[in-house]
Amino acid sequence: MHELALTCQIVETAAQAAAGRPVARVTLVIGRLSGVMAEAIRFCFPEVARKTLLDGAVLDIEEPDGWARCNLCGVEFATPDWLTACRCGSYDVTRLRGEELLIRSIELTEAA
Amino acid sequence: MCATCGCSGDAATGHHRHEHNHPHPHGHGPGALVEIEARILAKNDAAAEHNRAWFRGRDILAVNLVSAPGAGKTTLLERTIADLGAEMPLYVIEGDQASAVDAARIERAGAPVVQVNTGTGCHLDAAMVARGMQRLRPPTGAAVLIENVGNLVCPALFDLGEQAKIVVFSVTEGEDKPIKYPHMFRAAGIVLLNKIDLLPHVDFDVARALANLRSVNRTADTIEVSARTGAGMAAWYEWLRHERAAARQAASA
């Protein structure tokens, strides 16, 4: 349910960056381990964007997979969830990817 | 290694692509591209940092209590106020979707309290806490206990400016809660395993629950308590005293 609050933030930030110009496309980065459902953002977006500069804009969401480096053996490996241990058995890892929650860019309807 | 700052990340993973607020227009594509690269939670994070500075400037310890509904947060606070209130000035923010039921309980327990109703919202955010502080007006040296909305999902994402997140996890919930809600348990500085007086009556394996916690959070302190009987509460009070002293040190640093 926090996705609605986040979508409001996305629309507010994007509209500020658009500075009065209509927006054709918004690109987000929502990592698969971020705790945010991209699907729920997609569901909320058209409604939140209505009657703003983002009305009718296309929403693109990049969803990086989880990726981590083991702090014991140094191996890098995919982490589809929070519970994936390194092959060496260690849970002591540095998360490299998958937690992103970013507004990457907007594309304006008209060329600059 | 990241070429930008030498940290262990990789610039291509985007962990610190240039994150700034001013847009960069580029001419490619049918319409102009404006790079933003802003964190979606930037506004809440900024408000949380503001709260953190506000607390630090007043030598106030602020903690954020989260749990599933019914884990015993309010009962824990009632007992804490009764036992520790004379020693430590305790102030409470009560977050719920609706009603002032919990605030009334805290008031009866003897602590100043402000109820924040989130309406349809499922979590407290930093701005709500800032508004709550304007009404609560805790004095210098106080401890502010923020009881978040009972929910193990959404409050994990929203920093309130607290010094520590406390997860209350009760033995009636099942040992697998930490691996079902890893975000929340990962964010915890301390986990209070509550309702241990019920252990003889429920199938709850404490060792397995703690092992599950360790698989998502290797560093959180854990204390086993019963807010109803008072068992184990002394260790929780000791933790609060320790955090209170740490906040004081941070304020004077």
PDB file of C-alpha atoms in Angstrom, chain B residues 126-231:
ATOM      1  CA  ALA B 126       8.802  11.767   8.770  1.00  0.00           C
ATOM      2  CA  ALA B 127       6.540  14.767   8.136  1.00  0.00           C
ATOM      3  CA  MET B 128       3.812  13.295  10.373  1.00  0.00           C
ATOM      4  CA  VAL B 129       6.358  12.858  13.152  1.00  0.00           C
ATOM      5  CA  ALA B 130       7.556  16.449  12.706  1.00  0.00           C
ATOM      6  CA  ARG B 131       3.971  17.691  13.051  1.00  0.00           C
ATOM      7  CA  GLY B 132       3.476  15.393  16.035  1.00  0.00           C
ATOM      8  CA  MET B 133       6.541  16.903  17.743  1.00  0.00           C
ATOM      9  CA  GLN B 134       5.088  20.399  17.393  1.00  0.00           C
ATOM     10  CA  ARG B 135       2.106  19.231  19.436  1.00  0.00           C
ATOM     11  CA  LEU B 136       3.978  16.940  21.826  1.00  0.00           C
ATOM     12  CA  ARG B 137       6.791  19.412  22.574  1.00  0.00           C
ATOM     13  CA  PRO B 138       9.140  17.030  24.378  1.00  0.00           C
ATOM     14  CA  PRO B 139      11.670  18.834  26.577  1.00  0.00           C
ATOM     15  CA  THR B 140      15.436  18.579  26.326  1.00  0.00           C
ATOM     16  CA  GLY B 141      16.647  15.187  27.505  1.00  0.00           C
ATOM     17  CA  ALA B 142      13.362  13.360  26.897  1.00  0.00           C
ATOM     18  CA  ALA B 143      12.911   9.951  25.300  1.00  0.00           C
ATOM     19  CA  VAL B 144      10.310   9.899  22.502  1.00  0.00           C
ATOM     20  CA  LEU B 145       8.775   6.502  21.835  1.00  0.00           C
ATOM     21  CA  ILE B 146       7.103   6.447  18.421  1.00  0.00           C
ATOM     22  CA  GLU B 147       4.606   3.620  18.073  1.00  0.00           C
ATOM     23  CA  ASN B 148       4.215   3.061  14.351  1.00  0.00           C
ATOM     24  CA  VAL B 149       1.124   1.644  12.636  1.00  0.00           C
ATOM     25  CA  GLY B 150       0.904  -2.121  13.210  1.00  0.00           C
ATOM     26  CA  ASN B 151       2.247  -3.329   9.881  1.00  0.00           C
ATOM     27  CA  LEU B 152       5.428  -5.211   9.017  1.00  0.00           C
ATOM     28  CA  VAL B 153       5.615  -4.007   5.423  1.00  0.00           C
ATOM     29  CA  CYS B 154       5.318  -0.286   4.779  1.00  0.00           C
ATOM     30  CA  PRO B 155       6.970   1.270   7.865  1.00  0.00           C
ATOM     31  CA  ALA B 156      10.250  -0.447   6.874  1.00  0.00           C
ATOM     32  CA  LEU B 157      10.735   2.020   4.028  1.00  0.00           C
ATOM     33  CA  PHE B 158      10.048   5.251   5.876  1.00  0.00           C
ATOM     34  CA  ASP B 159      12.796   6.685   8.023  1.00  0.00           C
ATOM     35  CA  LEU B 160      11.309   8.885  10.751  1.00  0.00           C
ATOM     36  CA  GLY B 161      14.610  10.295  12.000  1.00  0.00           C
ATOM     37  CA  GLU B 162      14.773   7.816  14.876  1.00  0.00           C
ATOM     38  CA  GLN B 163      17.951   6.616  16.528  1.00  0.00           C
ATOM     39  CA  ALA B 164      16.849   2.982  16.395  1.00  0.00           C
ATOM     40  CA  LYS B 165      14.058   0.799  15.049  1.00  0.00           C
ATOM     41  CA  ILE B 166      12.598  -1.644  17.535  1.00  0.00           C
ATOM     42  CA  VAL B 167      10.715  -4.630  16.162  1.00  0.00           C
ATOM     43  CA  VAL B 168       8.294  -6.224  18.609  1.00  0.00           C
ATOM     44  CA  PHE B 169       7.797  -9.859  17.626  1.00  0.00           C
ATOM     45  CA  SER B 170       5.423 -11.955  19.715  1.00  0.00           C
ATOM     46  CA  VAL B 171       5.542 -15.704  20.259  1.00  0.00           C
ATOM     47  CA  THR B 172       1.962 -16.044  19.015  1.00  0.00           C
ATOM     48  CA  GLU B 173       3.094 -15.078  15.513  1.00  0.00           C
ATOM     49  CA  GLY B 174       5.173 -18.020  14.319  1.00  0.00           C
ATOM     50  CA  GLU B 175       8.946 -18.421  14.026  1.00  0.00           C
ATOM     51  CA  ASP B 176       9.076 -17.598  10.332  1.00  0.00           C
ATOM     52  CA  LYS B 177       8.084 -13.911  10.596  1.00  0.00           C
ATOM     53  CA  PRO B 178      11.668 -12.660  10.077  1.00  0.00           C
ATOM     54  CA  ILE B 179      12.040 -14.494   6.778  1.00  0.00           C
ATOM     55  CA  LYS B 180       8.548 -13.571   5.605  1.00  0.00           C
ATOM     56  CA  TYR B 181       9.131  -9.863   6.318  1.00  0.00           C
ATOM     57  CA  PRO B 182      12.885  -9.520   5.809  1.00  0.00           C
ATOM     58  CA  HIS B 183      12.828  -5.786   5.117  1.00  0.00           C
ATOM     59  CA  MET B 184      11.443  -4.946   8.514  1.00  0.00           C
ATOM     60  CA  PHE B 185      13.635  -7.351  10.461  1.00  0.00           C
ATOM     61  CA  ARG B 186      16.680  -6.258   8.486  1.00  0.00           C
ATOM     62  CA  ALA B 187      16.087  -2.654   9.575  1.00  0.00           C
ATOM     63  CA  ALA B 188      15.794  -3.522  13.283  1.00  0.00           C
ATOM     64  CA  GLY B 189      18.407  -2.367  15.781  1.00  0.00           C
ATOM     65  CA  ILE B 190      16.749  -4.515  18.429  1.00  0.00           C
ATOM     66  CA  VAL B 191      14.087  -7.205  18.394  1.00  0.00           C
ATOM     67  CA  LEU B 192      11.914  -7.663  21.471  1.00  0.00           C
ATOM     68  CA  LEU B 193      10.475 -11.159  21.575  1.00  0.00           C
ATOM     69  CA  ASN B 194       7.258 -10.473  23.477  1.00  0.00           C
ATOM     70  CA  LYS B 195       4.614 -12.587  25.244  1.00  0.00           C
ATOM     71  CA  ILE B 196       7.140 -15.150  26.457  1.00  0.00           C
ATOM     72  CA  ASP B 197       4.727 -15.934  29.313  1.00  0.00           C
ATOM     73  CA  LEU B 198       2.677 -17.756  26.648  1.00  0.00           C
ATOM     74  CA  LEU B 199       5.523 -20.053  25.557  1.00  0.00           C
ATOM     75  CA  PRO B 200       4.186 -23.069  27.502  1.00  0.00           C
ATOM     76  CA  HIS B 201       0.891 -22.764  25.610  1.00  0.00           C
ATOM     77  CA  VAL B 202       2.038 -22.202  22.033  1.00  0.00           C
ATOM     78  CA  ASP B 203       4.161 -24.133  19.535  1.00  0.00           C
ATOM     79  CA  PHE B 204       6.871 -21.537  19.196  1.00  0.00           C
ATOM     80  CA  ASP B 205      10.509 -22.547  18.896  1.00  0.00           C
ATOM     81  CA  VAL B 206      12.565 -19.613  20.226  1.00  0.00           C
ATOM     82  CA  ALA B 207      15.852 -20.978  18.856  1.00  0.00           C
ATOM     83  CA  ARG B 208      14.383 -21.345  15.379  1.00  0.00           C
ATOM     84  CA  ALA B 209      12.892 -17.846  15.500  1.00  0.00           C
ATOM     85  CA  LEU B 210      16.263 -16.377  16.472  1.00  0.00           C
ATOM     86  CA  ALA B 211      18.039 -18.377  13.752  1.00  0.00           C
ATOM     87  CA  ASN B 212      15.561 -16.988  11.213  1.00  0.00           C
ATOM     88  CA  LEU B 213      16.235 -13.490  12.506  1.00  0.00           C
ATOM     89  CA  ARG B 214      19.985 -14.050  12.137  1.00  0.00           C
ATOM     90  CA  SER B 215      19.598 -15.068   8.504  1.00  0.00           C
ATOM     91  CA  VAL B 216      18.319 -11.574   7.662  1.00  0.00           C
ATOM     92  CA  ASN B 217      19.934  -9.472  10.411  1.00  0.00           C
ATOM     93  CA  ARG B 218      23.243 -10.484  11.928  1.00  0.00           C
ATOM     94  CA  THR B 219      23.638  -7.593  14.345  1.00  0.00           C
ATOM     95  CA  ALA B 220      20.293  -6.777  16.019  1.00  0.00           C
ATOM     96  CA  ASP B 221      20.150  -7.127  19.790  1.00  0.00           C
ATOM     97  CA  THR B 222      17.404  -9.447  21.032  1.00  0.00           C
ATOM     98  CA  ILE B 223      15.597  -9.398  24.351  1.00  0.00           C
ATOM     99  CA  GLU B 224      12.926 -11.850  25.467  1.00  0.00           C
ATOM    100  CA  VAL B 225      10.171 -10.126  27.424  1.00  0.00           C
ATOM    101  CA  SER B 226       6.637 -10.351  28.649  1.00  0.00           C
ATOM    102  CA  ALA B 227       5.117  -6.894  28.789  1.00  0.00           C
ATOM    103  CA  ARG B 228       2.200  -8.467  30.683  1.00  0.00           C
ATOM    104  CA  THR B 229       4.137 -10.140  33.518  1.00  0.00           C
ATOM    105  CA  GLY B 230       7.237  -7.926  33.404  1.00  0.00           C
ATOM    106  CA  ALA B 231       9.624 -10.812  32.730  1.00  0.00           C
TER     107      ALA B 231
END
